[in-house]
Short mmCIF file of N, CA and C in Angstrom, two decimals:
data_model
loop_
_atom_site.label_atom_id
_atom_site.label_comp_id
_atom_site.label_asym_id
_atom_site.label_seq_id
_atom_site.Cartn_x
_atom_site.Cartn_y
_atom_site.Cartn_z
N MET A 1366 -6.51 1.96 58.58
CA MET A 1366 -6.93 1.53 57.24
C MET A 1366 -7.28 2.78 56.42
N SER A 1367 -6.76 2.84 55.20
CA SER A 1367 -7.00 3.98 54.33
C SER A 1367 -8.50 4.02 53.88
N THR A 1368 -8.90 5.17 53.40
CA THR A 1368 -10.24 5.31 52.86
C THR A 1368 -10.50 4.34 51.75
N LEU A 1369 -9.54 4.17 50.89
CA LEU A 1369 -9.66 3.25 49.75
C LEU A 1369 -9.81 1.80 50.27
N ALA A 1370 -8.95 1.41 51.18
CA ALA A 1370 -9.01 0.04 51.71
C ALA A 1370 -10.36 -0.20 52.36
N HIS A 1371 -10.87 0.76 53.11
CA HIS A 1371 -12.15 0.62 53.75
C HIS A 1371 -13.24 0.44 52.70
N ALA A 1372 -13.22 1.21 51.61
CA ALA A 1372 -14.20 1.11 50.57
C ALA A 1372 -14.12 -0.27 49.88
N LEU A 1373 -12.95 -0.82 49.74
CA LEU A 1373 -12.79 -2.10 49.12
C LEU A 1373 -13.29 -3.23 50.06
N VAL A 1374 -13.05 -3.06 51.33
CA VAL A 1374 -13.61 -4.01 52.32
C VAL A 1374 -15.13 -4.11 52.21
N GLN A 1375 -15.75 -2.98 51.93
CA GLN A 1375 -17.19 -2.93 51.81
C GLN A 1375 -17.67 -3.80 50.63
N ILE A 1376 -16.85 -4.03 49.65
CA ILE A 1376 -17.19 -4.77 48.43
C ILE A 1376 -17.03 -6.27 48.71
N VAL A 1377 -15.86 -6.67 49.22
CA VAL A 1377 -15.58 -8.11 49.31
C VAL A 1377 -15.47 -8.66 50.73
N GLY A 1378 -15.47 -7.80 51.69
CA GLY A 1378 -15.29 -8.24 53.07
C GLY A 1378 -13.84 -8.18 53.51
N GLU A 1379 -13.63 -8.00 54.81
CA GLU A 1379 -12.32 -7.82 55.35
C GLU A 1379 -11.34 -9.00 55.10
N ARG A 1380 -11.91 -10.21 55.06
CA ARG A 1380 -11.12 -11.38 54.83
C ARG A 1380 -10.36 -11.36 53.51
N TYR A 1381 -10.89 -10.67 52.48
CA TYR A 1381 -10.34 -10.70 51.14
C TYR A 1381 -9.61 -9.42 50.78
N VAL A 1382 -9.26 -8.57 51.75
CA VAL A 1382 -8.46 -7.40 51.54
C VAL A 1382 -7.27 -7.40 52.50
N SER A 1383 -6.07 -7.21 51.96
CA SER A 1383 -4.90 -7.17 52.81
C SER A 1383 -4.03 -5.96 52.55
N THR A 1384 -3.57 -5.31 53.59
CA THR A 1384 -2.61 -4.25 53.48
C THR A 1384 -1.30 -4.63 54.22
N ASP A 1385 -1.18 -5.92 54.57
CA ASP A 1385 -0.01 -6.40 55.28
C ASP A 1385 1.22 -6.33 54.37
N ALA A 1386 2.29 -5.70 54.89
CA ALA A 1386 3.51 -5.50 54.09
C ALA A 1386 4.13 -6.79 53.69
N ASP A 1387 4.09 -7.81 54.57
CA ASP A 1387 4.73 -9.11 54.19
C ASP A 1387 3.97 -9.80 53.06
N VAL A 1388 2.67 -9.75 53.15
CA VAL A 1388 1.81 -10.35 52.06
C VAL A 1388 2.07 -9.60 50.75
N LEU A 1389 2.11 -8.29 50.79
CA LEU A 1389 2.31 -7.51 49.55
C LEU A 1389 3.73 -7.72 48.98
N ALA A 1390 4.73 -7.87 49.88
CA ALA A 1390 6.11 -8.04 49.38
C ALA A 1390 6.23 -9.27 48.50
N GLY A 1391 5.55 -10.35 48.85
CA GLY A 1391 5.64 -11.56 48.07
C GLY A 1391 4.91 -11.51 46.73
N ARG A 1392 4.17 -10.40 46.51
CA ARG A 1392 3.39 -10.31 45.28
C ARG A 1392 3.91 -9.14 44.41
N THR A 1393 5.03 -8.55 44.76
CA THR A 1393 5.48 -7.33 44.00
C THR A 1393 6.84 -7.60 43.35
N ILE A 1394 7.17 -8.87 43.17
CA ILE A 1394 8.40 -9.21 42.48
C ILE A 1394 8.05 -10.36 41.46
N ASP A 1395 8.70 -10.34 40.31
CA ASP A 1395 8.45 -11.39 39.32
C ASP A 1395 9.36 -12.57 39.58
N HIS A 1396 9.14 -13.64 38.80
CA HIS A 1396 9.90 -14.91 39.00
C HIS A 1396 11.38 -14.79 38.71
N THR A 1397 11.75 -13.83 37.89
CA THR A 1397 13.17 -13.71 37.54
C THR A 1397 13.94 -12.93 38.66
N GLY A 1398 13.22 -12.21 39.50
CA GLY A 1398 13.86 -11.39 40.54
C GLY A 1398 14.37 -10.08 40.04
N ARG A 1399 14.18 -9.82 38.75
CA ARG A 1399 14.71 -8.57 38.13
C ARG A 1399 13.73 -7.39 38.33
N TYR A 1400 12.48 -7.67 38.45
CA TYR A 1400 11.49 -6.60 38.52
C TYR A 1400 10.83 -6.58 39.87
N LEU A 1401 10.93 -5.40 40.51
CA LEU A 1401 10.35 -5.23 41.83
C LEU A 1401 9.42 -4.04 41.80
N GLY A 1402 8.21 -4.23 42.29
CA GLY A 1402 7.23 -3.15 42.30
C GLY A 1402 6.81 -2.79 43.72
N THR A 1403 5.76 -1.96 43.81
CA THR A 1403 5.18 -1.64 45.13
C THR A 1403 3.69 -1.77 44.99
N ALA A 1404 3.07 -2.08 46.12
CA ALA A 1404 1.63 -2.18 46.15
C ALA A 1404 1.15 -1.77 47.53
N SER A 1405 -0.09 -1.24 47.56
CA SER A 1405 -0.65 -0.78 48.80
C SER A 1405 -1.69 -1.71 49.39
N ILE A 1406 -2.38 -2.41 48.45
CA ILE A 1406 -3.58 -3.26 48.88
C ILE A 1406 -3.58 -4.47 47.96
N LEU A 1407 -3.93 -5.62 48.52
CA LEU A 1407 -4.27 -6.81 47.77
C LEU A 1407 -5.74 -7.08 48.01
N ILE A 1408 -6.47 -7.29 46.92
CA ILE A 1408 -7.90 -7.61 47.04
C ILE A 1408 -8.17 -8.83 46.21
N ARG A 1409 -9.07 -9.70 46.73
CA ARG A 1409 -9.36 -10.97 46.08
C ARG A 1409 -10.87 -11.09 45.86
N PRO A 1410 -11.38 -10.56 44.76
CA PRO A 1410 -12.83 -10.64 44.50
C PRO A 1410 -13.26 -12.10 44.17
N GLY A 1411 -14.58 -12.36 44.35
CA GLY A 1411 -15.07 -13.69 44.03
C GLY A 1411 -16.04 -13.75 42.90
N THR A 1412 -16.48 -12.56 42.37
CA THR A 1412 -17.40 -12.49 41.27
C THR A 1412 -17.00 -11.38 40.31
N ALA A 1413 -17.51 -11.46 39.06
CA ALA A 1413 -17.30 -10.41 38.06
C ALA A 1413 -17.93 -9.10 38.55
N GLU A 1414 -19.04 -9.21 39.27
CA GLU A 1414 -19.70 -7.99 39.79
C GLU A 1414 -18.79 -7.28 40.79
N GLU A 1415 -18.16 -8.05 41.64
CA GLU A 1415 -17.22 -7.47 42.60
C GLU A 1415 -16.05 -6.82 41.89
N VAL A 1416 -15.56 -7.43 40.83
CA VAL A 1416 -14.44 -6.86 40.07
C VAL A 1416 -14.87 -5.52 39.51
N ALA A 1417 -16.04 -5.45 38.91
CA ALA A 1417 -16.54 -4.15 38.35
C ALA A 1417 -16.66 -3.11 39.43
N GLU A 1418 -17.14 -3.47 40.59
CA GLU A 1418 -17.26 -2.48 41.74
C GLU A 1418 -15.87 -2.05 42.20
N ILE A 1419 -14.94 -2.98 42.30
CA ILE A 1419 -13.56 -2.64 42.69
C ILE A 1419 -12.96 -1.66 41.75
N LEU A 1420 -13.05 -1.93 40.47
CA LEU A 1420 -12.49 -1.02 39.47
C LEU A 1420 -13.18 0.36 39.47
N LYS A 1421 -14.44 0.40 39.74
CA LYS A 1421 -15.15 1.65 39.84
C LYS A 1421 -14.60 2.48 41.02
N VAL A 1422 -14.50 1.83 42.20
CA VAL A 1422 -14.00 2.49 43.34
C VAL A 1422 -12.55 2.97 43.17
N CYS A 1423 -11.70 2.12 42.55
CA CYS A 1423 -10.35 2.51 42.31
C CYS A 1423 -10.27 3.72 41.35
N LYS A 1424 -11.11 3.74 40.34
CA LYS A 1424 -11.16 4.87 39.43
C LYS A 1424 -11.53 6.14 40.20
N GLU A 1425 -12.55 6.03 41.08
CA GLU A 1425 -12.93 7.20 41.87
C GLU A 1425 -11.81 7.72 42.76
N HIS A 1426 -10.93 6.86 43.16
CA HIS A 1426 -9.75 7.23 44.00
C HIS A 1426 -8.53 7.48 43.16
N SER A 1427 -8.65 7.49 41.86
CA SER A 1427 -7.48 7.64 40.93
C SER A 1427 -6.37 6.64 41.22
N GLN A 1428 -6.78 5.44 41.54
CA GLN A 1428 -5.84 4.39 41.97
C GLN A 1428 -5.59 3.39 40.87
N ALA A 1429 -4.31 3.19 40.55
CA ALA A 1429 -3.93 2.19 39.52
C ALA A 1429 -4.18 0.77 40.07
N VAL A 1430 -4.50 -0.15 39.21
CA VAL A 1430 -4.78 -1.54 39.56
C VAL A 1430 -3.93 -2.46 38.68
N THR A 1431 -3.29 -3.43 39.30
CA THR A 1431 -2.56 -4.47 38.56
C THR A 1431 -3.26 -5.78 38.85
N THR A 1432 -3.67 -6.47 37.82
CA THR A 1432 -4.35 -7.78 37.94
C THR A 1432 -3.29 -8.89 38.02
N GLN A 1433 -3.52 -9.82 38.92
CA GLN A 1433 -2.63 -10.94 39.09
C GLN A 1433 -3.42 -12.25 39.04
N GLY A 1434 -2.93 -13.17 38.19
CA GLY A 1434 -3.54 -14.49 38.10
C GLY A 1434 -2.65 -15.46 38.89
N GLY A 1435 -2.10 -16.44 38.21
CA GLY A 1435 -1.23 -17.41 38.86
C GLY A 1435 0.20 -16.87 39.05
N ARG A 1436 0.51 -15.73 38.43
CA ARG A 1436 1.83 -15.10 38.56
C ARG A 1436 2.98 -16.03 38.03
N THR A 1437 2.67 -16.77 36.99
CA THR A 1437 3.67 -17.70 36.41
C THR A 1437 4.34 -17.11 35.22
N SER A 1438 3.91 -15.96 34.73
CA SER A 1438 4.49 -15.33 33.56
C SER A 1438 5.91 -14.89 33.76
N MET A 1439 6.71 -14.98 32.75
CA MET A 1439 8.10 -14.50 32.85
C MET A 1439 8.27 -13.16 32.21
N VAL A 1440 7.20 -12.42 31.95
CA VAL A 1440 7.30 -11.12 31.26
C VAL A 1440 6.99 -9.97 32.21
N ALA A 1441 6.92 -10.20 33.50
CA ALA A 1441 6.73 -9.19 34.54
C ALA A 1441 5.46 -8.41 34.37
N GLY A 1442 4.45 -9.01 33.73
CA GLY A 1442 3.20 -8.34 33.52
C GLY A 1442 2.36 -8.13 34.77
N THR A 1443 2.65 -8.87 35.85
CA THR A 1443 1.87 -8.68 37.06
C THR A 1443 2.60 -7.92 38.16
N VAL A 1444 3.77 -7.34 37.80
CA VAL A 1444 4.51 -6.52 38.78
C VAL A 1444 3.89 -5.12 38.76
N SER A 1445 3.44 -4.71 39.98
CA SER A 1445 2.89 -3.36 40.13
C SER A 1445 3.94 -2.30 40.08
N GLU A 1446 3.54 -1.12 39.55
CA GLU A 1446 4.57 -0.10 39.40
C GLU A 1446 4.43 1.16 40.27
N HIS A 1447 3.20 1.47 40.68
CA HIS A 1447 2.91 2.77 41.30
C HIS A 1447 2.16 2.63 42.59
N ASP A 1448 2.61 1.80 43.51
CA ASP A 1448 1.84 1.56 44.75
C ASP A 1448 0.42 1.17 44.42
N ASP A 1449 0.30 0.27 43.47
CA ASP A 1449 -0.99 -0.14 42.94
C ASP A 1449 -1.82 -0.97 43.91
N VAL A 1450 -3.09 -1.12 43.57
CA VAL A 1450 -3.93 -2.13 44.19
C VAL A 1450 -3.70 -3.36 43.37
N LEU A 1451 -3.41 -4.48 44.05
CA LEU A 1451 -3.30 -5.79 43.37
C LEU A 1451 -4.61 -6.49 43.41
N LEU A 1452 -5.13 -6.80 42.24
CA LEU A 1452 -6.43 -7.49 42.12
C LEU A 1452 -6.11 -8.94 41.71
N SER A 1453 -6.29 -9.86 42.70
CA SER A 1453 -6.00 -11.25 42.45
C SER A 1453 -7.22 -11.94 41.92
N THR A 1454 -7.02 -12.83 40.94
CA THR A 1454 -8.15 -13.61 40.36
C THR A 1454 -8.26 -14.95 41.03
N GLU A 1455 -7.54 -15.22 42.11
CA GLU A 1455 -7.50 -16.55 42.72
C GLU A 1455 -8.83 -17.08 43.17
N ARG A 1456 -9.81 -16.23 43.44
CA ARG A 1456 -11.15 -16.71 43.88
C ARG A 1456 -12.15 -16.86 42.71
N LEU A 1457 -11.74 -16.43 41.51
CA LEU A 1457 -12.65 -16.50 40.34
C LEU A 1457 -12.42 -17.85 39.65
N THR A 1458 -12.87 -18.88 40.33
CA THR A 1458 -12.51 -20.25 39.92
C THR A 1458 -13.70 -21.15 39.55
N GLU A 1459 -14.78 -20.53 39.23
CA GLU A 1459 -15.92 -21.33 38.84
C GLU A 1459 -15.78 -21.90 37.44
N ILE A 1460 -16.10 -23.18 37.29
CA ILE A 1460 -16.11 -23.82 36.01
C ILE A 1460 -17.55 -24.29 35.79
N GLY A 1461 -18.18 -23.68 34.76
CA GLY A 1461 -19.57 -24.02 34.43
C GLY A 1461 -19.66 -25.41 33.77
N PRO A 1462 -20.88 -25.82 33.48
CA PRO A 1462 -21.06 -27.13 32.79
C PRO A 1462 -20.43 -27.07 31.39
N ILE A 1463 -19.86 -28.14 30.99
CA ILE A 1463 -19.23 -28.24 29.69
C ILE A 1463 -20.31 -28.64 28.67
N ASP A 1464 -20.44 -27.85 27.64
CA ASP A 1464 -21.39 -28.19 26.57
C ASP A 1464 -20.61 -29.08 25.61
N THR A 1465 -20.90 -30.38 25.67
CA THR A 1465 -20.17 -31.37 24.88
C THR A 1465 -20.51 -31.32 23.40
N VAL A 1466 -21.65 -30.77 23.04
CA VAL A 1466 -21.99 -30.64 21.63
C VAL A 1466 -21.20 -29.47 21.01
N GLU A 1467 -21.26 -28.31 21.66
CA GLU A 1467 -20.52 -27.13 21.14
C GLU A 1467 -19.05 -27.15 21.56
N ARG A 1468 -18.75 -28.02 22.52
CA ARG A 1468 -17.36 -28.15 23.04
C ARG A 1468 -16.94 -26.82 23.65
N ARG A 1469 -17.73 -26.30 24.56
CA ARG A 1469 -17.42 -25.03 25.22
C ARG A 1469 -17.75 -25.13 26.73
N VAL A 1470 -17.08 -24.22 27.45
CA VAL A 1470 -17.38 -24.08 28.89
C VAL A 1470 -17.07 -22.64 29.31
N ARG A 1471 -17.86 -22.16 30.22
CA ARG A 1471 -17.65 -20.83 30.78
C ARG A 1471 -16.86 -21.04 32.10
N ALA A 1472 -15.71 -20.41 32.18
CA ALA A 1472 -14.87 -20.58 33.36
C ALA A 1472 -14.30 -19.24 33.82
N GLY A 1473 -14.11 -19.12 35.13
CA GLY A 1473 -13.55 -17.91 35.69
C GLY A 1473 -12.09 -17.72 35.33
N SER A 1474 -11.63 -16.51 35.34
CA SER A 1474 -10.25 -16.20 34.96
C SER A 1474 -9.22 -16.76 35.95
N GLY A 1475 -9.65 -17.08 37.16
CA GLY A 1475 -8.72 -17.68 38.12
C GLY A 1475 -8.65 -19.20 38.07
N VAL A 1476 -9.38 -19.84 37.16
CA VAL A 1476 -9.28 -21.28 37.00
C VAL A 1476 -7.91 -21.64 36.46
N THR A 1477 -7.30 -22.63 37.07
CA THR A 1477 -5.99 -23.06 36.55
C THR A 1477 -6.17 -23.90 35.32
N LEU A 1478 -5.18 -23.95 34.55
CA LEU A 1478 -5.18 -24.81 33.33
C LEU A 1478 -5.41 -26.28 33.74
N ALA A 1479 -4.77 -26.71 34.80
CA ALA A 1479 -4.99 -28.12 35.23
C ALA A 1479 -6.44 -28.41 35.63
N ALA A 1480 -7.06 -27.46 36.30
CA ALA A 1480 -8.50 -27.66 36.67
C ALA A 1480 -9.35 -27.77 35.41
N LEU A 1481 -9.09 -26.94 34.44
CA LEU A 1481 -9.86 -26.97 33.17
C LEU A 1481 -9.58 -28.30 32.45
N GLN A 1482 -8.35 -28.70 32.43
CA GLN A 1482 -7.98 -29.98 31.78
C GLN A 1482 -8.72 -31.14 32.44
N GLN A 1483 -8.77 -31.14 33.77
CA GLN A 1483 -9.44 -32.23 34.50
C GLN A 1483 -10.95 -32.27 34.22
N ALA A 1484 -11.59 -31.06 34.19
CA ALA A 1484 -12.98 -30.98 33.89
C ALA A 1484 -13.30 -31.44 32.50
N ALA A 1485 -12.43 -31.09 31.54
CA ALA A 1485 -12.64 -31.53 30.16
C ALA A 1485 -12.46 -33.04 30.02
N ALA A 1486 -11.47 -33.59 30.70
CA ALA A 1486 -11.22 -35.03 30.62
C ALA A 1486 -12.40 -35.85 31.07
N LYS A 1487 -13.17 -35.35 32.08
CA LYS A 1487 -14.34 -36.03 32.57
C LYS A 1487 -15.41 -36.17 31.46
N GLU A 1488 -15.33 -35.31 30.46
CA GLU A 1488 -16.27 -35.32 29.35
C GLU A 1488 -15.62 -35.90 28.09
N ASN A 1489 -14.46 -36.57 28.24
CA ASN A 1489 -13.71 -37.09 27.11
C ASN A 1489 -13.31 -36.01 26.08
N LEU A 1490 -12.98 -34.85 26.63
CA LEU A 1490 -12.52 -33.74 25.79
C LEU A 1490 -11.15 -33.29 26.35
N GLN A 1491 -10.46 -32.50 25.59
CA GLN A 1491 -9.23 -31.92 26.06
C GLN A 1491 -9.12 -30.50 25.54
N PHE A 1492 -8.50 -29.67 26.37
CA PHE A 1492 -8.24 -28.26 26.03
C PHE A 1492 -6.95 -28.25 25.22
N GLY A 1493 -6.93 -27.46 24.16
CA GLY A 1493 -5.82 -27.54 23.18
C GLY A 1493 -4.52 -26.91 23.62
N VAL A 1494 -4.36 -26.62 24.89
CA VAL A 1494 -3.10 -26.00 25.36
C VAL A 1494 -2.62 -26.80 26.59
N ASP A 1495 -1.31 -26.96 26.67
CA ASP A 1495 -0.67 -27.52 27.83
C ASP A 1495 0.68 -26.89 28.05
N ILE A 1496 0.93 -26.43 29.24
CA ILE A 1496 2.20 -25.78 29.54
C ILE A 1496 2.68 -26.32 30.87
N GLY A 1497 3.92 -26.20 31.10
CA GLY A 1497 4.54 -26.76 32.33
C GLY A 1497 3.99 -26.21 33.65
N SER A 1498 3.50 -24.96 33.62
CA SER A 1498 2.99 -24.36 34.83
C SER A 1498 1.48 -24.56 34.96
N ARG A 1499 0.96 -25.66 34.35
CA ARG A 1499 -0.49 -25.95 34.31
C ARG A 1499 -1.18 -25.90 35.71
N ASP A 1500 -0.45 -26.28 36.77
CA ASP A 1500 -1.07 -26.33 38.08
C ASP A 1500 -1.25 -24.94 38.71
N SER A 1501 -0.59 -23.94 38.23
CA SER A 1501 -0.74 -22.62 38.78
C SER A 1501 -1.09 -21.54 37.76
N ALA A 1502 -0.82 -21.78 36.50
CA ALA A 1502 -1.23 -20.78 35.46
C ALA A 1502 -2.71 -20.71 35.35
N THR A 1503 -3.22 -19.54 35.28
CA THR A 1503 -4.69 -19.34 35.22
C THR A 1503 -5.12 -18.94 33.80
N LEU A 1504 -6.42 -19.20 33.53
CA LEU A 1504 -6.94 -18.94 32.18
C LEU A 1504 -6.85 -17.43 31.92
N GLY A 1505 -7.17 -16.58 32.87
CA GLY A 1505 -7.12 -15.13 32.66
C GLY A 1505 -5.70 -14.67 32.31
N GLY A 1506 -4.74 -15.19 33.03
CA GLY A 1506 -3.37 -14.84 32.79
C GLY A 1506 -2.87 -15.36 31.42
N MET A 1507 -3.28 -16.57 31.09
CA MET A 1507 -2.91 -17.16 29.77
C MET A 1507 -3.51 -16.34 28.65
N ALA A 1508 -4.77 -15.94 28.77
CA ALA A 1508 -5.41 -15.14 27.74
C ALA A 1508 -4.78 -13.80 27.59
N SER A 1509 -4.45 -13.17 28.72
CA SER A 1509 -3.89 -11.81 28.62
C SER A 1509 -2.48 -11.74 28.18
N THR A 1510 -1.73 -12.85 28.31
CA THR A 1510 -0.31 -12.86 27.81
C THR A 1510 -0.14 -13.74 26.60
N ASN A 1511 -1.22 -14.35 26.11
CA ASN A 1511 -1.16 -15.24 24.95
C ASN A 1511 -0.24 -16.42 25.25
N ALA A 1512 -0.26 -16.91 26.47
CA ALA A 1512 0.57 -18.04 26.88
C ALA A 1512 0.05 -19.34 26.28
N GLY A 1513 0.98 -20.17 25.89
CA GLY A 1513 0.64 -21.49 25.40
C GLY A 1513 0.20 -21.53 23.91
N ALA A 1514 0.53 -20.51 23.20
CA ALA A 1514 0.23 -20.40 21.76
C ALA A 1514 -1.10 -19.73 21.59
N CYS A 1515 -1.44 -19.48 20.35
CA CYS A 1515 -2.63 -18.74 20.00
C CYS A 1515 -3.89 -19.66 20.13
N VAL A 1516 -4.73 -19.40 21.07
CA VAL A 1516 -5.91 -20.20 21.24
C VAL A 1516 -7.10 -19.20 21.23
N ARG A 1517 -8.11 -19.54 20.50
CA ARG A 1517 -9.26 -18.65 20.44
C ARG A 1517 -10.09 -18.80 21.68
N CYS A 1518 -10.21 -17.69 22.43
CA CYS A 1518 -11.06 -17.66 23.63
C CYS A 1518 -11.95 -16.41 23.51
N ALA A 1519 -13.25 -16.63 23.62
CA ALA A 1519 -14.14 -15.51 23.64
C ALA A 1519 -14.18 -15.01 25.11
N THR A 1520 -13.92 -13.73 25.29
CA THR A 1520 -13.85 -13.21 26.61
C THR A 1520 -15.01 -12.27 26.92
N GLU A 1521 -15.34 -12.19 28.17
CA GLU A 1521 -16.38 -11.27 28.63
C GLU A 1521 -15.68 -10.29 29.53
N THR A 1522 -15.70 -9.00 29.23
CA THR A 1522 -15.06 -8.01 30.06
C THR A 1522 -15.99 -7.51 31.11
N CYS A 1523 -15.44 -6.88 32.12
CA CYS A 1523 -16.27 -6.30 33.13
C CYS A 1523 -17.17 -5.19 32.56
N ALA A 1524 -16.80 -4.67 31.42
CA ALA A 1524 -17.64 -3.67 30.78
C ALA A 1524 -19.04 -4.19 30.53
N ASN A 1525 -19.15 -5.51 30.25
CA ASN A 1525 -20.45 -6.09 30.01
C ASN A 1525 -21.27 -6.23 31.30
N LYS A 1526 -20.61 -6.17 32.45
CA LYS A 1526 -21.26 -6.24 33.72
C LYS A 1526 -21.75 -4.86 34.18
N SER A 1527 -21.12 -3.80 33.70
CA SER A 1527 -21.44 -2.46 34.16
C SER A 1527 -21.26 -1.52 33.00
N SER A 1528 -22.36 -1.12 32.38
CA SER A 1528 -22.28 -0.21 31.17
C SER A 1528 -21.63 1.10 31.54
N GLU A 1529 -21.77 1.58 32.74
CA GLU A 1529 -21.18 2.81 33.14
C GLU A 1529 -19.66 2.72 33.11
N PHE A 1530 -19.11 1.52 33.32
CA PHE A 1530 -17.69 1.31 33.42
C PHE A 1530 -17.03 1.08 32.05
N LYS A 1531 -17.83 0.87 31.03
CA LYS A 1531 -17.34 0.52 29.71
C LYS A 1531 -16.21 1.32 29.25
N SER A 1532 -16.33 2.63 29.30
CA SER A 1532 -15.31 3.49 28.74
C SER A 1532 -14.07 3.59 29.62
N HIS A 1533 -14.16 3.08 30.82
CA HIS A 1533 -13.03 3.22 31.77
C HIS A 1533 -12.15 1.97 31.88
N CYS A 1534 -12.61 0.85 31.36
CA CYS A 1534 -11.74 -0.34 31.52
C CYS A 1534 -11.68 -1.16 30.23
N PRO A 1535 -11.34 -0.58 29.11
CA PRO A 1535 -11.33 -1.31 27.87
C PRO A 1535 -10.27 -2.45 27.85
N MET A 1536 -9.27 -2.39 28.68
CA MET A 1536 -8.21 -3.37 28.65
C MET A 1536 -8.45 -4.55 29.57
N VAL A 1537 -9.54 -4.56 30.35
CA VAL A 1537 -9.77 -5.68 31.24
C VAL A 1537 -10.06 -6.89 30.42
N GLN A 1538 -9.39 -8.00 30.72
CA GLN A 1538 -9.57 -9.21 29.92
C GLN A 1538 -10.02 -10.37 30.79
N SER A 1539 -10.89 -11.13 30.22
CA SER A 1539 -11.29 -12.51 30.66
C SER A 1539 -11.59 -12.64 32.21
N TRP A 1540 -12.54 -11.90 32.67
CA TRP A 1540 -13.06 -12.21 34.03
C TRP A 1540 -13.80 -13.54 33.95
N SER A 1541 -14.28 -13.86 32.79
CA SER A 1541 -14.70 -15.22 32.51
C SER A 1541 -14.48 -15.44 31.06
N ALA A 1542 -14.19 -16.68 30.71
CA ALA A 1542 -13.86 -16.99 29.35
C ALA A 1542 -14.59 -18.25 28.86
N THR A 1543 -14.81 -18.29 27.57
CA THR A 1543 -15.40 -19.49 26.98
C THR A 1543 -14.24 -20.25 26.28
N ALA A 1544 -14.01 -21.43 26.75
CA ALA A 1544 -12.88 -22.21 26.20
C ALA A 1544 -13.40 -23.20 25.15
N MET A 1545 -12.62 -23.44 24.14
CA MET A 1545 -12.94 -24.39 23.11
C MET A 1545 -12.21 -25.72 23.39
N PHE A 1546 -12.85 -26.83 23.13
CA PHE A 1546 -12.29 -28.10 23.37
C PHE A 1546 -12.29 -28.93 22.07
N VAL A 1547 -11.38 -29.94 22.10
CA VAL A 1547 -11.36 -30.95 21.02
C VAL A 1547 -11.58 -32.28 21.62
N PRO A 1548 -12.16 -33.25 20.85
CA PRO A 1548 -12.37 -34.57 21.40
C PRO A 1548 -11.07 -35.23 21.75
N THR A 1549 -11.08 -36.06 22.81
CA THR A 1549 -9.93 -36.85 23.14
C THR A 1549 -9.79 -37.97 22.07
N THR A 1550 -8.60 -38.12 21.51
CA THR A 1550 -8.41 -39.15 20.51
C THR A 1550 -8.16 -40.48 21.19
N GLN A 1551 -8.76 -41.52 20.61
CA GLN A 1551 -8.52 -42.86 21.20
C GLN A 1551 -7.88 -43.71 20.10
N ALA A 1552 -6.94 -44.52 20.54
CA ALA A 1552 -6.24 -45.38 19.58
C ALA A 1552 -7.20 -46.46 19.06
N THR A 1553 -7.08 -46.68 17.77
CA THR A 1553 -7.92 -47.77 17.17
C THR A 1553 -6.98 -48.88 16.71
N THR A 1554 -7.46 -50.10 16.78
CA THR A 1554 -6.64 -51.23 16.30
C THR A 1554 -7.23 -51.93 15.16
#
């Protein structure tokens, strides 16, 4: 195990770090099959604090990081280029309580669109976006690629979690997001 991989294991635990070539191979190609990248490590953090620590360690090792959500995008934005560390948002799936008055919720960037839609429906609300890949598309990926049309989402970057890291990760988007909802319309007779 490399020094970097060992340092990352210290953050999230061995279960959430993989250097297995077969695992990495399935995550270094886009859906079109036209873009193929390389990666050295896959890491799956479970909190924004872990994300901040991972990025700090990768910076110390001069290691590029490619973030991956549901990997449903057709623009090859999640294909790693330089033997990157792949940072998966698949464990960042917490959905906070829905504020039905303000019509907002705080949700992790790994939350799928379908999970958010289901949570909203329980409160007679709906999220204003729906796309065919709803079961696997994640909020973080949708926000970073502007998928599903222009929707206003207030995002919290990892810079807010670690002031030391602020100048080093200005492009990090939506480790958690506040989503806006609209009331579910009901037919009247």
